[in-house]
């Protein structure tokens, strides 16, 4: 059977071990606390860098969006100019087609009329020679009168209406003075 002294020594040994374990636990807890403080500092730094990066990114994207909007405006202006060019070409095609048809008809009529006139003139000069001389004098007098008092001109045909010509107005862009934000100061990593 163990003596009281042996039991007291065992209790003291156990108490010493509890004190040592408690001191170790307190030290471990303090170390954990210090590491948590450092981790919080690092997380704060990461958070500030993320906020800084997000602000930079959003401003840069805004500047790019403004450039894209300007490009779209320019493309729309080019599309309108192309529509105007196509309209002008269609009008010219219609005008040229009408002119060609009218000239073709006029040439055919003029050729037939000339044949008829030459034939009639030949016949009438043979039959009515004195009247032909009178006609020539009358014709000469008519030419002099025409020089003095010209007849009214034949009205011209109307041209197609003008195509709308777009005017490009360069848009005012926002965000083109964008520069990246300055790098935030480093947070002290120690607690």
PDB file of N, CA and C in Angstrom, residues 41-89:
ATOM      1  N   UNK A  41      -5.349  40.942 -40.646  1.00  0.00           N
ATOM      2  CA  UNK A  41      -4.607  42.002 -41.332  1.00  0.00           C
ATOM      3  C   UNK A  41      -4.415  41.674 -42.798  1.00  0.00           C
ATOM      4  N   UNK A  42      -4.041  40.424 -43.067  1.00  0.00           N
ATOM      5  CA  UNK A  42      -3.860  39.998 -44.453  1.00  0.00           C
ATOM      6  C   UNK A  42      -5.187  40.039 -45.208  1.00  0.00           C
ATOM      7  N   UNK A  43      -6.263  39.583 -44.556  1.00  0.00           N
ATOM      8  CA  UNK A  43      -7.584  39.624 -45.199  1.00  0.00           C
ATOM      9  C   UNK A  43      -8.019  41.057 -45.481  1.00  0.00           C
ATOM     10  N   UNK A  44      -7.722  41.973 -44.572  1.00  0.00           N
ATOM     11  CA  UNK A  44      -8.045  43.390 -44.787  1.00  0.00           C
ATOM     12  C   UNK A  44      -7.259  43.916 -45.981  1.00  0.00           C
ATOM     13  N   UNK A  45      -5.997  43.534 -46.071  1.00  0.00           N
ATOM     14  CA  UNK A  45      -5.177  43.971 -47.194  1.00  0.00           C
ATOM     15  C   UNK A  45      -5.713  43.396 -48.505  1.00  0.00           C
ATOM     16  N   UNK A  46      -6.062  42.114 -48.491  1.00  0.00           N
ATOM     17  CA  UNK A  46      -6.631  41.485 -49.692  1.00  0.00           C
ATOM     18  C   UNK A  46      -7.941  42.170 -50.070  1.00  0.00           C
ATOM     19  N   UNK A  47      -8.759  42.463 -49.061  1.00  0.00           N
ATOM     20  CA  UNK A  47     -10.033  43.129 -49.310  1.00  0.00           C
ATOM     21  C   UNK A  47      -9.812  44.503 -49.939  1.00  0.00           C
ATOM     22  N   UNK A  48      -8.856  45.280 -49.425  1.00  0.00           N
ATOM     23  CA  UNK A  48      -8.601  46.618 -49.985  1.00  0.00           C
ATOM     24  C   UNK A  48      -8.045  46.502 -51.397  1.00  0.00           C
ATOM     25  N   UNK A  49      -7.184  45.510 -51.648  1.00  0.00           N
ATOM     26  CA  UNK A  49      -6.649  45.322 -53.007  1.00  0.00           C
ATOM     27  C   UNK A  49      -7.755  44.892 -53.970  1.00  0.00           C
ATOM     28  N   UNK A  50      -8.644  44.038 -53.520  1.00  0.00           N
ATOM     29  CA  UNK A  50      -9.765  43.626 -54.379  1.00  0.00           C
ATOM     30  C   UNK A  50     -10.666  44.819 -54.699  1.00  0.00           C
ATOM     31  N   UNK A  51     -10.955  45.647 -53.696  1.00  0.00           N
ATOM     32  CA  UNK A  51     -11.782  46.833 -53.925  1.00  0.00           C
ATOM     33  C   UNK A  51     -11.082  47.771 -54.899  1.00  0.00           C
ATOM     34  N   UNK A  52      -9.760  47.949 -54.730  1.00  0.00           N
ATOM     35  CA  UNK A  52      -8.972  48.797 -55.625  1.00  0.00           C
ATOM     36  C   UNK A  52      -9.013  48.243 -57.046  1.00  0.00           C
ATOM     37  N   UNK A  53      -8.788  46.946 -57.185  1.00  0.00           N
ATOM     38  CA  UNK A  53      -8.803  46.312 -58.514  1.00  0.00           C
ATOM     39  C   UNK A  53     -10.170  46.403 -59.165  1.00  0.00           C
ATOM     40  N   UNK A  54     -11.228  46.210 -58.383  1.00  0.00           N
ATOM     41  CA  UNK A  54     -12.583  46.292 -58.926  1.00  0.00           C
ATOM     42  C   UNK A  54     -12.898  47.710 -59.388  1.00  0.00           C
ATOM     43  N   UNK A  55     -12.458  48.709 -58.625  1.00  0.00           N
ATOM     44  CA  UNK A  55     -12.674  50.106 -59.028  1.00  0.00           C
ATOM     45  C   UNK A  55     -11.926  50.396 -60.323  1.00  0.00           C
ATOM     46  N   UNK A  56     -10.690  49.949 -60.430  1.00  0.00           N
ATOM     47  CA  UNK A  56      -9.917  50.132 -61.659  1.00  0.00           C
ATOM     48  C   UNK A  56     -10.590  49.443 -62.837  1.00  0.00           C
ATOM     49  N   UNK A  57     -11.004  48.206 -62.622  1.00  0.00           N
ATOM     50  CA  UNK A  57     -11.636  47.431 -63.672  1.00  0.00           C
ATOM     51  C   UNK A  57     -12.925  48.092 -64.141  1.00  0.00           C
ATOM     52  N   UNK A  58     -13.741  48.552 -63.217  1.00  0.00           N
ATOM     53  CA  UNK A  58     -15.017  49.155 -63.606  1.00  0.00           C
ATOM     54  C   UNK A  58     -14.799  50.456 -64.367  1.00  0.00           C
ATOM     55  N   UNK A  59     -13.807  51.256 -63.969  1.00  0.00           N
ATOM     56  CA  UNK A  59     -13.534  52.498 -64.701  1.00  0.00           C
ATOM     57  C   UNK A  59     -12.982  52.197 -66.088  1.00  0.00           C
ATOM     58  N   UNK A  60     -12.112  51.224 -66.192  1.00  0.00           N
ATOM     59  CA  UNK A  60     -11.573  50.838 -67.499  1.00  0.00           C
ATOM     60  C   UNK A  60     -12.656  50.303 -68.417  1.00  0.00           C
ATOM     61  N   UNK A  61     -13.558  49.479 -67.876  1.00  0.00           N
ATOM     62  CA  UNK A  61     -14.666  48.957 -68.683  1.00  0.00           C
ATOM     63  C   UNK A  61     -15.586  50.075 -69.141  1.00  0.00           C
ATOM     64  N   UNK A  62     -15.803  51.070 -68.295  1.00  0.00           N
ATOM     65  CA  UNK A  62     -16.637  52.214 -68.676  1.00  0.00           C
ATOM     66  C   UNK A  62     -15.991  52.968 -69.840  1.00  0.00           C
ATOM     67  N   UNK A  63     -14.676  53.183 -69.768  1.00  0.00           N
ATOM     68  CA  UNK A  63     -13.971  53.873 -70.854  1.00  0.00           C
ATOM     69  C   UNK A  63     -14.079  53.075 -72.150  1.00  0.00           C
ATOM     70  N   UNK A  64     -13.910  51.758 -72.075  1.00  0.00           N
ATOM     71  CA  UNK A  64     -14.035  50.904 -73.263  1.00  0.00           C
ATOM     72  C   UNK A  64     -15.452  50.925 -73.817  1.00  0.00           C
ATOM     73  N   UNK A  65     -16.441  50.945 -72.936  1.00  0.00           N
ATOM     74  CA  UNK A  65     -17.831  51.015 -73.377  1.00  0.00           C
ATOM     75  C   UNK A  65     -18.087  52.307 -74.145  1.00  0.00           C
ATOM     76  N   UNK A  66     -17.531  53.404 -73.662  1.00  0.00           N
ATOM     77  CA  UNK A  66     -17.715  54.686 -74.344  1.00  0.00           C
ATOM     78  C   UNK A  66     -17.084  54.655 -75.735  1.00  0.00           C
ATOM     79  N   UNK A  67     -15.910  54.045 -75.857  1.00  0.00           N
ATOM     80  CA  UNK A  67     -15.263  53.926 -77.162  1.00  0.00           C
ATOM     81  C   UNK A  67     -16.115  53.053 -78.081  1.00  0.00           C
ATOM     82  N   UNK A  68     -16.667  51.986 -77.541  1.00  0.00           N
ATOM     83  CA  UNK A  68     -17.514  51.098 -78.331  1.00  0.00           C
ATOM     84  C   UNK A  68     -18.768  51.838 -78.805  1.00  0.00           C
ATOM     85  N   UNK A  69     -19.346  52.652 -77.946  1.00  0.00           N
ATOM     86  CA  UNK A  69     -20.525  53.430 -78.340  1.00  0.00           C
ATOM     87  C   UNK A  69     -20.183  54.418 -79.451  1.00  0.00           C
ATOM     88  N   UNK A  70     -19.000  55.029 -79.364  1.00  0.00           N
ATOM     89  CA  UNK A  70     -18.569  55.948 -80.424  1.00  0.00           C
ATOM     90  C   UNK A  70     -18.383  55.195 -81.737  1.00  0.00           C
ATOM     91  N   UNK A  71     -17.809  54.001 -81.670  1.00  0.00           N
ATOM     92  CA  UNK A  71     -17.617  53.188 -82.877  1.00  0.00           C
ATOM     93  C   UNK A  71     -18.959  52.814 -83.486  1.00  0.00           C
ATOM     94  N   UNK A  72     -19.928  52.471 -82.647  1.00  0.00           N
ATOM     95  CA  UNK A  72     -21.261  52.137 -83.153  1.00  0.00           C
ATOM     96  C   UNK A  72     -21.910  53.348 -83.814  1.00  0.00           C
ATOM     97  N   UNK A  73     -21.710  54.533 -83.221  1.00  0.00           N
ATOM     98  CA  UNK A  73     -22.255  55.746 -83.826  1.00  0.00           C
ATOM     99  C   UNK A  73     -21.642  56.007 -85.192  1.00  0.00           C
ATOM    100  N   UNK A  74     -20.337  55.798 -85.303  1.00  0.00           N
ATOM    101  CA  UNK A  74     -19.651  55.991 -86.575  1.00  0.00           C
ATOM    102  C   UNK A  74     -20.119  54.966 -87.603  1.00  0.00           C
ATOM    103  N   UNK A  75     -20.292  53.732 -87.183  1.00  0.00           N
ATOM    104  CA  UNK A  75     -20.796  52.703 -88.098  1.00  0.00           C
ATOM    105  C   UNK A  75     -22.210  53.032 -88.575  1.00  0.00           C
ATOM    106  N   UNK A  76     -23.041  53.552 -87.694  1.00  0.00           N
ATOM    107  CA  UNK A  76     -24.394  53.932 -88.090  1.00  0.00           C
ATOM    108  C   UNK A  76     -24.349  55.075 -89.097  1.00  0.00           C
ATOM    109  N   UNK A  77     -23.430  56.024 -88.883  1.00  0.00           N
ATOM    110  CA  UNK A  77     -23.288  57.133 -89.833  1.00  0.00           C
ATOM    111  C   UNK A  77     -22.853  56.603 -91.200  1.00  0.00           C
ATOM    112  N   UNK A  78     -21.917  55.666 -91.227  1.00  0.00           N
ATOM    113  CA  UNK A  78     -21.476  55.064 -92.492  1.00  0.00           C
ATOM    114  C   UNK A  78     -22.627  54.322 -93.160  1.00  0.00           C
ATOM    115  N   UNK A  79     -23.451  53.656 -92.365  1.00  0.00           N
ATOM    116  CA  UNK A  79     -24.602  52.959 -92.940  1.00  0.00           C
ATOM    117  C   UNK A  79     -25.544  53.955 -93.605  1.00  0.00           C
ATOM    118  N   UNK A  80     -25.776  55.087 -92.952  1.00  0.00           N
ATOM    119  CA  UNK A  80     -26.655  56.106 -93.540  1.00  0.00           C
ATOM    120  C   UNK A  80     -26.040  56.686 -94.809  1.00  0.00           C
ATOM    121  N   UNK A  81     -24.724  56.892 -94.805  1.00  0.00           N
ATOM    122  CA  UNK A  81     -24.074  57.384 -96.017  1.00  0.00           C
ATOM    123  C   UNK A  81     -24.212  56.374 -97.152  1.00  0.00           C
ATOM    124  N   UNK A  82     -24.058  55.094 -96.836  1.00  0.00           N
ATOM    125  CA  UNK A  82     -24.220  54.060 -97.855  1.00  0.00           C
ATOM    126  C   UNK A  82     -25.650  54.040 -98.391  1.00  0.00           C
ATOM    127  N   UNK A  83     -26.634  54.238 -97.506  1.00  0.00           N
ATOM    128  CA  UNK A  83     -28.022  54.312 -97.965  1.00  0.00           C
ATOM    129  C   UNK A  83     -28.205  55.476 -98.927  1.00  0.00           C
ATOM    130  N   UNK A  84     -27.569  56.616 -98.640  1.00  0.00           N
ATOM    131  CA  UNK A  84     -27.653  57.786 -99.515  1.00  0.00           C
ATOM    132  C   UNK A  84     -27.012  57.492-100.865  1.00  0.00           C
ATOM    133  N   UNK A  85     -25.858  56.851-100.857  1.00  0.00           N
ATOM    134  CA  UNK A  85     -25.177  56.512-102.111  1.00  0.00           C
ATOM    135  C   UNK A  85     -26.043  55.584-102.948  1.00  0.00           C
ATOM    136  N   UNK A  86     -26.648  54.590-102.315  1.00  0.00           N
ATOM    137  CA  UNK A  86     -27.509  53.655-103.037  1.00  0.00           C
ATOM    138  C   UNK A  86     -28.710  54.390-103.617  1.00  0.00           C
ATOM    139  N   UNK A  87     -29.290  55.309-102.843  1.00  0.00           N
ATOM    140  CA  UNK A  87     -30.425  56.095-103.326  1.00  0.00           C
ATOM    141  C   UNK A  87     -30.023  56.907-104.557  1.00  0.00           C
ATOM    142  N   UNK A  88     -28.866  57.565-104.488  1.00  0.00           N
ATOM    143  CA  UNK A  88     -28.390  58.363-105.629  1.00  0.00           C
ATOM    144  C   UNK A  88     -28.170  57.482-106.856  1.00  0.00           C
ATOM    145  N   UNK A  89     -27.574  56.314-106.659  1.00  0.00           N
ATOM    146  CA  UNK A  89     -27.332  55.403-107.788  1.00  0.00           C
ATOM    147  C   UNK A  89     -28.645  54.932-108.412  1.00  0.00           C
TER     148      UNK A  89
END
